[in-house]
Amino acid sequence: MSGGPGTPVVGAGGLGREAAVLAIDLGTTEAKVGLVALDGRLLGLSRAGYATDGDSSAGRAEQDSEAWWGAVGLAVRELVRLNVGDIVAIGIDGHGPTCVAVSDDGRATHPAIIWQDTRSTAEQAELAAATGLHGWSLAGLPAALWLERHEPDAAAATRWYLATWDVIALRLTGRATTSLAAGQPFPDPSVLDAAGLPARKIPPAVAAGTVVGEVSASVASALGIRSGTPVVAGIVDAWASYHGAGMVRAGDAMDAGGSAGGFGVYWDRPLDVPGSFSTIAPLPGLYSVGGAMAATGRAVDWFRVDVLGGGWTTETLIAEAGAIPAGADGVVFLPYLAGERSPLWDPTARGAFAGLALSHGRANLTRAILEASAFAIRHVAESVVAAGAEVRTMRVCGGPARSETWNQIKADVTGFTVEVPAVLETAVVGAGIVAATGVGAWPDLAAAIRGMTRASRQLRPDPGARGQYDATYDAYRRLHPAIAPIVRDLAAASARAGPR
């Protein structure tokens, strides 16, 4: 079949059902599985969670990749029971950079070392010096090298080191691959061998969007899907969210939402931005400039569950915060509950409330947390814009984007026009976009992004709020360096005291 640049080229599904792609989004806290129509509509969504095992004092953050597979299976079976679409392909995205050590058949030989883990800092510096690659370009290789050096028994049992999306593809098809986004560099195997990371444990590289295999008969029977369904090489969840948010040209920006939070903008050339990334984007002629935070997305849940005891819903807390004026009546919050990545890159950073008084209550603190998430975006975005990028609009996504209060705070704090996608599960849609392109439903990735995404509404900055937010943002920026020495002293004292 053939179609124009704005028309999908795969026909209707079988049995009178609409053709759709099965999109698997392996997030940090849960797996989401969606049925995405070839025009981007979300026909159905299911999810299942899993836990992180960690020790922040040791820098350890791990997950059980077998639990991922169990969650994916549970979510797929639940979704398939809806019987709302005929699956023509499967796409996958996942959190990262994460290192998954597995046997030949994809079963875990060691807990997955996820992106929050900081034990491989030395290996990252070593590989950066040897390869010339930095940050996300090294993917999970530093963690793999750390495992080779510090967990010899697990390393000896490991056949493959994979990314999150690659291990799910292996479980579906039986074929191990390393999926690389367009233009993504990869180290020379001899360099890895010389560093002590056996290159034979890195499977063959394929381009993201390539069909890497078909669903095996045994897996198809277990999941309730058709044997032989094409499985498309996946991507990191950040790229998937970019695609699903509709980012396709220079000046398109996004608030990544999610557990960590992040900001990125497409630009027509690489930029040197201290504390941020500048990488080749998965679209021709574009670069992605921005950064990822550590825990701004989890701060509201931390406050709701761990501080308040879970007696309020997120919606109730945000509604209360909406009645508090800009600036939270003088309360400012640092969202560094797991250290901070961009732009500080300080694992010792910690969260704090400042300006508290007896007149402040739950709503003020919630408001300060919401504002802090926007301040964190502005902190990254300011340096990106200063380096030469321009922001046309900023997309928002995920759960926070459901709140008009939160969206307006982000618009007012950053000064950007905020655009809300019609489907907020942008990573799910993005994985679907890659899968649809991979099986020829669209002529190319850019056409698929344009054809499968749309905005539902825009929010413009309120000029009247700018002065208050500028003052509070200034306090936010000065607070971390002011308390950092005290925080480090507290951490040292706690370490000396030992566990209780």
PDB file of N, CA and C in Angstrom, residues 51-64 98 111-120:
ATOM      1  N   ALA A  51       9.706  -3.007  42.284  1.00  0.00           N
ATOM      2  CA  ALA A  51      10.412  -2.260  43.326  1.00  0.00           C
ATOM      3  C   ALA A  51      11.864  -2.000  42.943  1.00  0.00           C
ATOM      4  N   THR A  52      12.440  -1.012  43.600  1.00  0.00           N
ATOM      5  CA  THR A  52      13.877  -0.745  43.521  1.00  0.00           C
ATOM      6  C   THR A  52      14.507  -1.114  44.851  1.00  0.00           C
ATOM      7  N   ASP A  53      15.606  -1.854  44.793  1.00  0.00           N
ATOM      8  CA  ASP A  53      16.357  -2.204  45.993  1.00  0.00           C
ATOM      9  C   ASP A  53      17.596  -1.324  46.021  1.00  0.00           C
ATOM     10  N   GLY A  54      17.729  -0.515  47.049  1.00  0.00           N
ATOM     11  CA  GLY A  54      18.847   0.415  47.044  1.00  0.00           C
ATOM     12  C   GLY A  54      19.382   0.734  48.414  1.00  0.00           C
ATOM     13  N   ASP A  55      20.549   1.326  48.399  1.00  0.00           N
ATOM     14  CA  ASP A  55      21.205   1.832  49.603  1.00  0.00           C
ATOM     15  C   ASP A  55      21.885   3.127  49.187  1.00  0.00           C
ATOM     16  N   SER A  56      21.239   4.254  49.491  1.00  0.00           N
ATOM     17  CA  SER A  56      21.749   5.538  49.008  1.00  0.00           C
ATOM     18  C   SER A  56      23.131   5.846  49.570  1.00  0.00           C
ATOM     19  N   SER A  57      23.417   5.390  50.787  1.00  0.00           N
ATOM     20  CA  SER A  57      24.728   5.676  51.371  1.00  0.00           C
ATOM     21  C   SER A  57      25.847   4.971  50.620  1.00  0.00           C
ATOM     22  N   ALA A  58      25.523   3.847  49.985  1.00  0.00           N
ATOM     23  CA  ALA A  58      26.516   3.108  49.201  1.00  0.00           C
ATOM     24  C   ALA A  58      26.411   3.397  47.712  1.00  0.00           C
ATOM     25  N   GLY A  59      25.425   4.220  47.326  1.00  0.00           N
ATOM     26  CA  GLY A  59      25.246   4.538  45.915  1.00  0.00           C
ATOM     27  C   GLY A  59      24.598   3.430  45.116  1.00  0.00           C
ATOM     28  N   ARG A  60      23.977   2.466  45.789  1.00  0.00           N
ATOM     29  CA  ARG A  60      23.425   1.299  45.097  1.00  0.00           C
ATOM     30  C   ARG A  60      21.949   1.496  44.773  1.00  0.00           C
ATOM     31  N   ALA A  61      21.572   1.187  43.532  1.00  0.00           N
ATOM     32  CA  ALA A  61      20.170   1.203  43.109  1.00  0.00           C
ATOM     33  C   ALA A  61      19.993   0.101  42.072  1.00  0.00           C
ATOM     34  N   GLU A  62      19.236  -0.924  42.434  1.00  0.00           N
ATOM     35  CA  GLU A  62      19.102  -2.108  41.583  1.00  0.00           C
ATOM     36  C   GLU A  62      17.639  -2.523  41.464  1.00  0.00           C
ATOM     37  N   GLN A  63      17.341  -3.209  40.382  1.00  0.00           N
ATOM     38  CA  GLN A  63      16.023  -3.793  40.175  1.00  0.00           C
ATOM     39  C   GLN A  63      16.178  -5.211  39.645  1.00  0.00           C
ATOM     40  N   ASP A  64      15.136  -5.994  39.843  1.00  0.00           N
ATOM     41  CA  ASP A  64      15.102  -7.374  39.365  1.00  0.00           C
ATOM     42  C   ASP A  64      14.511  -7.388  37.958  1.00  0.00           C
ATOM     43  N   THR A  98      20.793   2.078  32.048  1.00  0.00           N
ATOM     44  CA  THR A  98      20.682   0.959  32.976  1.00  0.00           C
ATOM     45  C   THR A  98      21.409  -0.234  32.377  1.00  0.00           C
ATOM     46  N   PRO A 111      21.207  -8.479  39.699  1.00  0.00           N
ATOM     47  CA  PRO A 111      20.201  -7.412  39.633  1.00  0.00           C
ATOM     48  C   PRO A 111      20.623  -6.318  38.655  1.00  0.00           C
ATOM     49  N   ALA A 112      19.646  -5.784  37.927  1.00  0.00           N
ATOM     50  CA  ALA A 112      19.928  -4.706  36.984  1.00  0.00           C
ATOM     51  C   ALA A 112      20.425  -3.480  37.739  1.00  0.00           C
ATOM     52  N   ILE A 113      21.508  -2.903  37.266  1.00  0.00           N
ATOM     53  CA  ILE A 113      22.074  -1.693  37.867  1.00  0.00           C
ATOM     54  C   ILE A 113      21.444  -0.510  37.149  1.00  0.00           C
ATOM     55  N   ILE A 114      20.521   0.176  37.829  1.00  0.00           N
ATOM     56  CA  ILE A 114      19.717   1.178  37.137  1.00  0.00           C
ATOM     57  C   ILE A 114      20.403   2.544  37.146  1.00  0.00           C
ATOM     58  N   TRP A 115      19.794   3.463  36.449  1.00  0.00           N
ATOM     59  CA  TRP A 115      20.401   4.777  36.212  1.00  0.00           C
ATOM     60  C   TRP A 115      20.644   5.580  37.486  1.00  0.00           C
ATOM     61  N   GLN A 116      19.967   5.242  38.573  1.00  0.00           N
ATOM     62  CA  GLN A 116      20.158   5.963  39.831  1.00  0.00           C
ATOM     63  C   GLN A 116      21.399   5.501  40.593  1.00  0.00           C
ATOM     64  N   ASP A 117      21.991   4.397  40.183  1.00  0.00           N
ATOM     65  CA  ASP A 117      23.153   3.834  40.858  1.00  0.00           C
ATOM     66  C   ASP A 117      24.393   4.683  40.551  1.00  0.00           C
ATOM     67  N   THR A 118      25.197   4.968  41.575  1.00  0.00           N
ATOM     68  CA  THR A 118      26.369   5.836  41.387  1.00  0.00           C
ATOM     69  C   THR A 118      27.690   5.121  41.663  1.00  0.00           C
ATOM     70  N   ARG A 119      27.674   3.798  41.751  1.00  0.00           N
ATOM     71  CA  ARG A 119      28.896   3.085  42.113  1.00  0.00           C
ATOM     72  C   ARG A 119      29.935   3.052  40.994  1.00  0.00           C
ATOM     73  N   SER A 120      29.527   3.305  39.756  1.00  0.00           N
ATOM     74  CA  SER A 120      30.465   3.181  38.633  1.00  0.00           C
ATOM     75  C   SER A 120      31.018   4.529  38.182  1.00  0.00           C
TER      76      SER A 120
END
